[in-house]
PDB file of C-alpha atoms and ligand atoms in Angstrom:
ATOM      1  CA  MET A   1      -6.455  -1.688 -11.757  1.00 76.00           C
ATOM      2  CA  PRO A   2      -8.610  -4.712 -11.238  1.00 77.00           C
ATOM      3  CA  PRO A   3      -7.199  -7.645 -13.173  1.00 79.00           C
ATOM      4  CA  THR A   4      -8.198  -7.995 -16.903  1.00 83.00           C
ATOM      5  CA  ASP A   5     -10.078 -11.084 -16.491  1.00 82.00           C
ATOM      6  CA  LEU A   6     -12.469  -9.374 -13.905  1.00 83.00           C
ATOM      7  CA  LEU A   7     -12.756  -6.310 -16.054  1.00 87.00           C
ATOM      8  CA  GLY A   8     -13.773  -8.691 -19.059  1.00 86.00           C
ATOM      9  CA  LEU A   9     -16.224 -10.112 -16.893  1.00 84.00           C
ATOM     10  CA  GLU A  10     -17.619  -6.800 -15.831  1.00 87.00           C
ATOM     11  CA  ARG A  11     -17.831  -5.446 -19.391  1.00 89.00           C
ATOM     12  CA  ARG A  12     -19.718  -8.528 -20.296  1.00 85.00           C
ATOM     13  CA  SER A  13     -22.226  -8.280 -17.238  1.00 84.00           C
ATOM     14  CA  ILE A  14     -23.012  -4.515 -18.064  1.00 85.00           C
ATOM     15  CA  ARG A  15     -23.564  -5.717 -22.069  1.00 85.00           C
ATOM     16  CA  SER A  16     -25.946  -8.390 -20.695  1.00 81.00           C
ATOM     17  CA  ARG A  17     -27.861  -6.286 -18.289  1.00 80.00           C
ATOM     18  CA  LEU A  18     -28.386  -3.516 -20.668  1.00 81.00           C
ATOM     19  CA  GLY A  19     -29.368  -6.041 -23.458  1.00 78.00           C
ATOM     20  CA  ALA A  20     -31.527  -8.361 -21.198  1.00 74.00           C
ATOM     21  CA  VAL A  21     -35.073  -9.097 -22.794  1.00 69.00           C
ATOM     22  CA  LEU A  22     -37.596  -7.577 -20.221  1.00 69.00           C
ATOM     23  CA  GLN A  23     -39.408 -10.474 -18.610  1.00 66.00           C
ATOM     24  CA  GLU A  24     -42.180  -8.743 -16.416  1.00 68.00           C
ATOM     25  CA  PRO A  25     -44.578  -6.151 -17.535  1.00 70.00           C
ATOM     26  CA  GLY A  26     -43.327  -2.803 -16.474  1.00 72.00           C
ATOM     27  CA  GLU A  27     -39.871  -3.811 -15.786  1.00 72.00           C
ATOM     28  CA  GLN A  28     -37.134  -1.433 -16.613  1.00 76.00           C
ATOM     29  CA  ARG A  29     -33.715  -1.979 -17.576  1.00 77.00           C
ATOM     30  CA  PRO A  30     -31.284  -0.204 -15.185  1.00 80.00           C
ATOM     31  CA  SER A  31     -29.502   2.960 -16.778  1.00 86.00           C
ATOM     32  CA  LYS A  32     -26.065   2.777 -17.966  1.00 87.00           C
ATOM     33  CA  ALA A  33     -24.521   4.443 -15.164  1.00 90.00           C
ATOM     34  CA  THR A  34     -26.358   2.195 -12.661  1.00 88.00           C
ATOM     35  CA  ALA A  35     -25.389  -0.775 -14.405  1.00 87.00           C
ATOM     36  CA  LYS A  36     -21.587   0.232 -14.542  1.00 90.00           C
ATOM     37  CA  SER A  37     -21.306   1.303 -11.012  1.00 88.00           C
ATOM     38  CA  GLU A  38     -23.088  -2.220  -9.719  1.00 86.00           C
ATOM     39  CA  ALA A  39     -20.828  -3.972 -11.854  1.00 87.00           C
ATOM     40  CA  ARG A  40     -17.880  -2.201 -10.898  1.00 87.00           C
ATOM     41  CA  ASN A  41     -18.799  -2.995  -7.236  1.00 85.00           C
ATOM     42  CA  ALA A  42     -19.057  -6.528  -7.931  1.00 83.00           C
ATOM     43  CA  THR A  43     -15.475  -6.440  -9.463  1.00 84.00           C
ATOM     44  CA  ILE A  44     -14.177  -4.916  -6.374  1.00 81.00           C
ATOM     45  CA  GLY A  45     -15.971  -7.512  -4.446  1.00 79.00           C
ATOM     46  CA  ALA A  46     -14.378 -10.404  -6.390  1.00 79.00           C
ATOM     47  CA  TRP A  47     -10.955  -8.590  -6.667  1.00 79.00           C
ATOM     48  CA  GLN A  48     -11.088  -8.272  -2.858  1.00 75.00           C
ATOM     49  CA  ALA A  49     -11.880 -11.958  -2.409  1.00 73.00           C
ATOM     50  CA  ARG A  50      -9.069 -12.747  -4.548  1.00 74.00           C
ATOM     51  CA  TRP A  51      -6.489 -10.648  -2.907  1.00 70.00           C
ATOM     52  CA  GLN A  52      -7.456 -12.004   0.453  1.00 65.00           C
ATOM     53  CA  ALA A  53      -6.896 -15.640  -0.861  1.00 63.00           C
ATOM     54  CA  THR A  54      -3.462 -14.800  -2.300  1.00 60.00           C
ATOM     55  CA  SER A  55      -0.889 -15.796   0.379  1.00 51.00           C
ATOM     56  CA  LYS A  56       1.843 -14.367  -1.782  1.00 51.00           C
ATOM     57  CA  ALA A  57       0.247 -10.745  -1.308  1.00 52.00           C
ATOM     58  CA  ALA A  58       0.229 -11.430   2.653  1.00 58.00           C
ATOM     59  CA  TRP A  59       1.975  -8.242   3.617  1.00 61.00           C
ATOM     60  CA  THR A  60      -0.091  -6.036   1.111  1.00 59.00           C
ATOM     61  CA  GLY A  61      -3.133  -7.706   2.456  1.00 55.00           C
ATOM     62  CA  CYS A  62      -2.063  -6.761   5.828  1.00 59.00           C
ATOM     63  CA  VAL A  63      -1.768  -2.880   5.153  1.00 61.00           C
ATOM     64  CA  VAL A  64      -4.118  -2.596   2.328  1.00 61.00           C
ATOM     65  CA  PRO A  65      -6.892  -5.132   3.484  1.00 62.00           C
ATOM     66  CA  ASP A  66     -10.031  -3.136   1.957  1.00 70.00           C
ATOM     67  CA  LEU A  67      -9.814  -2.469  -1.847  1.00 72.00           C
ATOM     68  CA  GLY A  68     -13.042  -0.378  -1.476  1.00 75.00           C
ATOM     69  CA  ARG A  69     -11.670   2.104   0.668  1.00 77.00           C
ATOM     70  CA  TRP A  70      -8.345   2.024  -1.240  1.00 74.00           C
ATOM     71  CA  LEU A  71     -10.220   3.018  -4.376  1.00 75.00           C
ATOM     72  CA  GLY A  72     -12.426   5.620  -2.488  1.00 77.00           C
ATOM     73  CA  ARG A  73      -9.697   7.165  -0.575  1.00 81.00           C
ATOM     74  CA  THR A  74      -9.824  10.691   0.935  1.00 83.00           C
ATOM     75  CA  VAL A  75      -6.147  11.440   0.824  1.00 82.00           C
ATOM     76  CA  PRO A  76      -4.605  12.663  -2.459  1.00 77.00           C
ATOM     77  CA  TRP A  77      -4.305  10.203  -5.136  1.00 73.00           C
ATOM     78  CA  VAL A  78      -0.528  10.510  -5.600  1.00 71.00           C
ATOM     79  CA  PRO A  79       1.107   7.530  -7.843  1.00 71.00           C
ATOM     80  CA  LEU A  80       2.896   5.034  -5.751  1.00 74.00           C
ATOM     81  CA  THR A  81       6.649   5.754  -5.736  1.00 82.00           C
ATOM     82  CA  PHE A  82       9.030   2.905  -6.363  1.00 84.00           C
ATOM     83  CA  HIS A  83       9.550   2.778  -2.366  1.00 89.00           C
ATOM     84  CA  MET A  84       6.074   3.032  -1.469  1.00 85.00           C
ATOM     85  CA  ALA A  85       5.509   0.229  -3.733  1.00 82.00           C
ATOM     86  CA  GLN A  86       8.139  -1.686  -1.916  1.00 86.00           C
ATOM     87  CA  ALA A  87       6.769  -0.681   1.487  1.00 88.00           C
ATOM     88  CA  LEU A  88       3.305  -1.948   0.704  1.00 84.00           C
ATOM     89  CA  THR A  89       4.179  -5.006  -1.022  1.00 82.00           C
ATOM     90  CA  GLY A  90       7.262  -6.068   1.222  1.00 85.00           C
ATOM     91  CA  HIS A  91       9.130  -6.823  -2.295  1.00 84.00           C
ATOM     92  CA  GLY A  92      12.272  -4.652  -1.805  1.00 86.00           C
ATOM     93  CA  CYS A  93      15.359  -4.112   0.150  1.00 89.00           C
ATOM     94  CA  PHE A  94      14.442  -6.234   2.872  1.00 92.00           C
ATOM     95  CA  GLN A  95      16.773  -9.239   3.916  1.00 93.00           C
ATOM     96  CA  TRP A  96      13.617 -11.542   4.641  1.00 91.00           C
ATOM     97  CA  TYR A  97      12.374 -11.034   1.172  1.00 89.00           C
ATOM     98  CA  LEU A  98      15.887 -10.969  -0.589  1.00 90.00           C
ATOM     99  CA  HIS A  99      16.537 -14.202   1.394  1.00 91.00           C
ATOM    100  CA  ARG A 100      13.364 -15.763   0.217  1.00 88.00           C
ATOM    101  CA  MET A 101      14.269 -14.898  -3.421  1.00 87.00           C
ATOM    102  CA  GLY A 102      17.689 -16.611  -3.210  1.00 87.00           C
ATOM    103  CA  MET A 103      19.422 -13.029  -3.381  1.00 87.00           C
ATOM    104  CA  ALA A 104      20.843 -12.828   0.240  1.00 89.00           C
ATOM    105  CA  THR A 105      22.367 -15.273   2.555  1.00 91.00           C
ATOM    106  CA  SER A 106      20.102 -14.805   5.628  1.00 93.00           C
ATOM    107  CA  PRO A 107      16.910 -13.204   6.483  1.00 93.00           C
ATOM    108  CA  ARG A 108      18.694 -11.340   9.370  1.00 95.00           C
ATOM    109  CA  CYS A 109      18.648  -7.550   9.607  1.00 95.00           C
ATOM    110  CA  TRP A 110      22.142  -6.049   8.857  1.00 93.00           C
ATOM    111  CA  GLN A 111      21.136  -2.771  11.158  1.00 93.00           C
ATOM    112  CA  CYS A 112      20.077  -4.616  14.127  1.00 95.00           C
ATOM    113  CA  ALA A 113      20.772  -8.231  13.880  1.00 85.00           C
ATOM    114  CA  ASP A 114      17.004  -8.925  14.235  1.00 93.00           C
ATOM    115  CA  ASP A 115      16.184 -12.566  12.820  1.00 93.00           C
ATOM    116  CA  SER A 116      13.660 -11.525  10.364  1.00 92.00           C
ATOM    117  CA  ASP A 117      14.356  -8.177   8.347  1.00 94.00           C
ATOM    118  CA  THR A 118      10.688  -7.659   6.922  1.00 92.00           C
ATOM    119  CA  ALA A 119       9.123  -4.489   5.526  1.00 92.00           C
ATOM    120  CA  GLU A 120       7.165  -4.296   8.991  1.00 91.00           C
ATOM    121  CA  HIS A 121      10.733  -4.575  10.712  1.00 94.00           C
ATOM    122  CA  THR A 122      12.208  -2.009   8.811  1.00 95.00           C
ATOM    123  CA  LEU A 123       9.385   0.325   8.773  1.00 95.00           C
ATOM    124  CA  PHE A 124       8.195   0.280  12.160  1.00 94.00           C
ATOM    125  CA  GLN A 125      10.374  -1.988  14.406  1.00 93.00           C
ATOM    126  CA  CYS A 126      14.072  -1.572  13.719  1.00 95.00           C
ATOM    127  CA  VAL A 127      15.790   0.639  16.245  1.00 95.00           C
ATOM    128  CA  TYR A 128      18.229   1.803  13.856  1.00 96.00           C
ATOM    129  CA  TRP A 129      15.802   3.860  11.760  1.00 96.00           C
ATOM    130  CA  GLU A 130      14.045   5.183  15.073  1.00 95.00           C
ATOM    131  CA  GLY A 131      15.003   8.855  13.983  1.00 96.00           C
ATOM    132  CA  PHE A 132      13.198   8.732  10.672  1.00 97.00           C
ATOM    133  CA  ARG A 133       9.953   7.911  12.541  1.00 96.00           C
ATOM    134  CA  GLU A 134      10.203  10.918  14.702  1.00 96.00           C
ATOM    135  CA  ALA A 135       8.116  13.547  12.764  1.00 96.00           C
ATOM    136  CA  LEU A 136       5.370  10.934  12.191  1.00 96.00           C
ATOM    137  CA  THR A 137       5.472   9.543  15.716  1.00 96.00           C
ATOM    138  CA  SER A 138       4.877  13.200  17.102  1.00 96.00           C
ATOM    139  CA  ARG A 139       1.887  13.862  14.797  1.00 95.00           C
ATOM    140  CA  LEU A 140       0.212  10.756  15.593  1.00 94.00           C
ATOM    141  CA  GLY A 141       0.914  10.768  19.206  1.00 95.00           C
ATOM    142  CA  HIS A 142       2.273   7.358  19.326  1.00 95.00           C
ATOM    143  CA  ARG A 143       5.092   5.385  17.273  1.00 93.00           C
ATOM    144  CA  PRO A 144       3.529   4.294  14.047  1.00 94.00           C
ATOM    145  CA  ASN A 145       2.690   0.595  13.496  1.00 90.00           C
ATOM    146  CA  THR A 146       1.264  -1.452  10.872  1.00 86.00           C
ATOM    147  CA  ILE A 147      -2.228  -1.026  12.009  1.00 84.00           C
ATOM    148  CA  ASP A 148      -1.784   2.801  11.372  1.00 89.00           C
ATOM    149  CA  VAL A 149      -0.970   2.088   7.591  1.00 87.00           C
ATOM    150  CA  SER A 150      -4.235   1.608   6.307  1.00 82.00           C
ATOM    151  CA  ASP A 151      -5.840   4.640   7.769  1.00 86.00           C
ATOM    152  CA  ILE A 152      -2.891   6.882   6.510  1.00 90.00           C
ATOM    153  CA  ILE A 153      -2.952   5.750   3.344  1.00 86.00           C
ATOM    154  CA  TYR A 154      -6.813   5.705   2.770  1.00 85.00           C
ATOM    155  CA  GLY A 155      -7.536   8.495   4.557  1.00 88.00           C
ATOM    156  CA  PRO A 156     -10.790   9.181   6.917  1.00 88.00           C
ATOM    157  CA  VAL A 157     -13.836   7.129   5.764  1.00 85.00           C
ATOM    158  CA  PHE A 158     -15.912   9.534   3.559  1.00 82.00           C
ATOM    159  CA  GLU A 159     -19.241   9.028   5.279  1.00 84.00           C
ATOM    160  CA  THR A 160     -17.583   9.538   8.757  1.00 88.00           C
ATOM    161  CA  LEU A 161     -16.153  13.188   7.686  1.00 89.00           C
ATOM    162  CA  PRO A 162     -17.744  15.982   9.506  1.00 92.00           C
ATOM    163  CA  LEU A 163     -20.875  17.754   7.601  1.00 92.00           C
ATOM    164  CA  ASP A 164     -19.436  21.369   8.466  1.00 93.00           C
ATOM    165  CA  PRO A 165     -17.272  22.329   5.490  1.00 92.00           C
ATOM    166  CA  ILE A 166     -14.690  24.053   7.664  1.00 94.00           C
ATOM    167  CA  ASP A 167     -14.435  21.270  10.118  1.00 94.00           C
ATOM    168  CA  LYS A 168     -14.285  18.698   7.095  1.00 92.00           C
ATOM    169  CA  GLN A 169     -11.453  20.824   5.527  1.00 92.00           C
ATOM    170  CA  ALA A 170      -9.643  20.554   8.609  1.00 94.00           C
ATOM    171  CA  VAL A 171      -9.889  16.812   8.822  1.00 93.00           C
ATOM    172  CA  LEU A 172      -8.892  16.384   5.463  1.00 92.00           C
ATOM    173  CA  ILE A 173      -5.789  18.548   5.671  1.00 93.00           C
ATOM    174  CA  GLU A 174      -4.686  16.751   9.074  1.00 93.00           C
ATOM    175  CA  ALA A 175      -5.052  13.538   6.911  1.00 92.00           C
ATOM    176  CA  GLU A 176      -3.135  14.798   4.290  1.00 92.00           C
ATOM    177  CA  GLU A 177      -0.318  16.076   6.546  1.00 94.00           C
ATOM    178  CA  VAL A 178      -0.087  12.743   8.109  1.00 94.00           C
ATOM    179  CA  PHE A 179       0.079  10.914   4.762  1.00 93.00           C
ATOM    180  CA  LYS A 180       2.880  12.967   3.623  1.00 93.00           C
ATOM    181  CA  LEU A 181       4.856  12.407   6.734  1.00 95.00           C
ATOM    182  CA  PHE A 182       4.505   8.881   6.141  1.00 95.00           C
ATOM    183  CA  TYR A 183       5.357   8.964   2.556  1.00 93.00           C
ATOM    184  CA  ARG A 184       8.412  10.867   3.806  1.00 94.00           C
ATOM    185  CA  MET A 185       9.545   8.529   6.316  1.00 96.00           C
ATOM    186  CA  VAL A 186       9.234   5.478   3.945  1.00 95.00           C
ATOM    187  CA  GLU A 187      11.334   7.461   1.333  1.00 94.00           C
ATOM    188  CA  ASN A 188      13.939   8.300   3.787  1.00 96.00           C
ATOM    189  CA  ILE A 189      14.421   4.954   5.357  1.00 96.00           C
ATOM    190  CA  LEU A 190      14.321   2.995   2.102  1.00 95.00           C
ATOM    191  CA  THR A 191      16.617   5.350   0.259  1.00 94.00           C
ATOM    192  CA  THR A 192      19.154   5.408   3.147  1.00 96.00           C
ATOM    193  CA  LYS A 193      18.837   1.544   3.621  1.00 95.00           C
ATOM    194  CA  GLU A 194      19.669   1.008  -0.216  1.00 92.00           C
ATOM    195  CA  ASP A 195      22.471   3.391   0.187  1.00 92.00           C
ATOM    196  CA  GLU A 196      24.070   1.294   3.100  1.00 93.00           C
ATOM    197  CA  GLU A 197      23.276  -1.832   1.309  1.00 89.00           C
ATOM    198  CA  ARG A 198      25.085  -0.747  -1.865  1.00 89.00           C
ATOM    199  CA  ARG A 199      28.111   0.280   0.460  1.00 90.00           C
ATOM    200  CA  ARG A 200      28.095  -2.874   2.315  1.00 87.00           C
ATOM    201  CA  GLN A 201      27.956  -5.013  -0.844  1.00 84.00           C
ATOM    202  CA  ALA A 202      30.877  -2.820  -2.426  1.00 86.00           C
ATOM    203  CA  ALA A 203      32.939  -3.663   0.773  1.00 86.00           C
ATOM    204  CA  GLU A 204      32.560  -7.275   0.750  1.00 80.00           C
ATOM    205  CA  ARG A 205      33.630  -7.445  -3.049  1.00 76.00           C
ATOM    206  CA  PRO A 206      37.151  -8.621  -3.661  1.00 72.00           C
ATOM    207  CA  PRO A 207      39.278  -5.789  -5.005  1.00 68.00           C
ATOM    208  CA  ASN A 208      39.577  -6.976  -8.498  1.00 65.00           C
ATOM    209  CA  SER A 209      36.254  -8.116  -9.219  1.00 58.00           C
ATOM    210  CA  PRO A 210      34.402  -6.382 -12.007  1.00 57.00           C
ATOM    211  CA  ASN A 211      31.459  -3.705 -10.990  1.00 53.00           C
TER     212      ASN A 211
HETATM  213 ZN1   ZN B   1      16.720  -4.233  12.295  1.00 69.13          ZN
END
């Protein structure tokens, strides 16, 4: 959902366009549907500009750089799971993030001792998780990387889909399969990583401490 203030502006702009006093003879007010869809496009444009300007969302901006495509995606509109949200925002079980938030002593990766355990490192670079990437790697024909994420989560651009219904269906099914493999990879890596993190923390705790 776009931010509330932008939605407020959008509603006001629709109202003022529909209620505007006509200046020219023969001038017509836009239809309600046109005014609504034009206002929504303006909202998405403003939202995207804001998104790109927000350094806090740097990782998300990297993988979801095009809000228009995100909202018009051709893969199934499944709700973001807890882990998928972590993967797309970079806010989760990543030592780099935990360290920045004061919840870890170092940004170092526990699995491979890399200096910086970011979402990108965990999902695409850390050798420790290589086995979890295999299915997606063989489907894509290459190791998945950050650049692949936007195509995977948006699906093919609607306008570029084949006109032939059977070809079109094949492209959409392929996109859905890749999308499911990506979801599964993210779930598997992050679930396992959290389990390992819990075990590691429990092992570090003095024997008599609570929890
Ligand atoms: Zn690592």
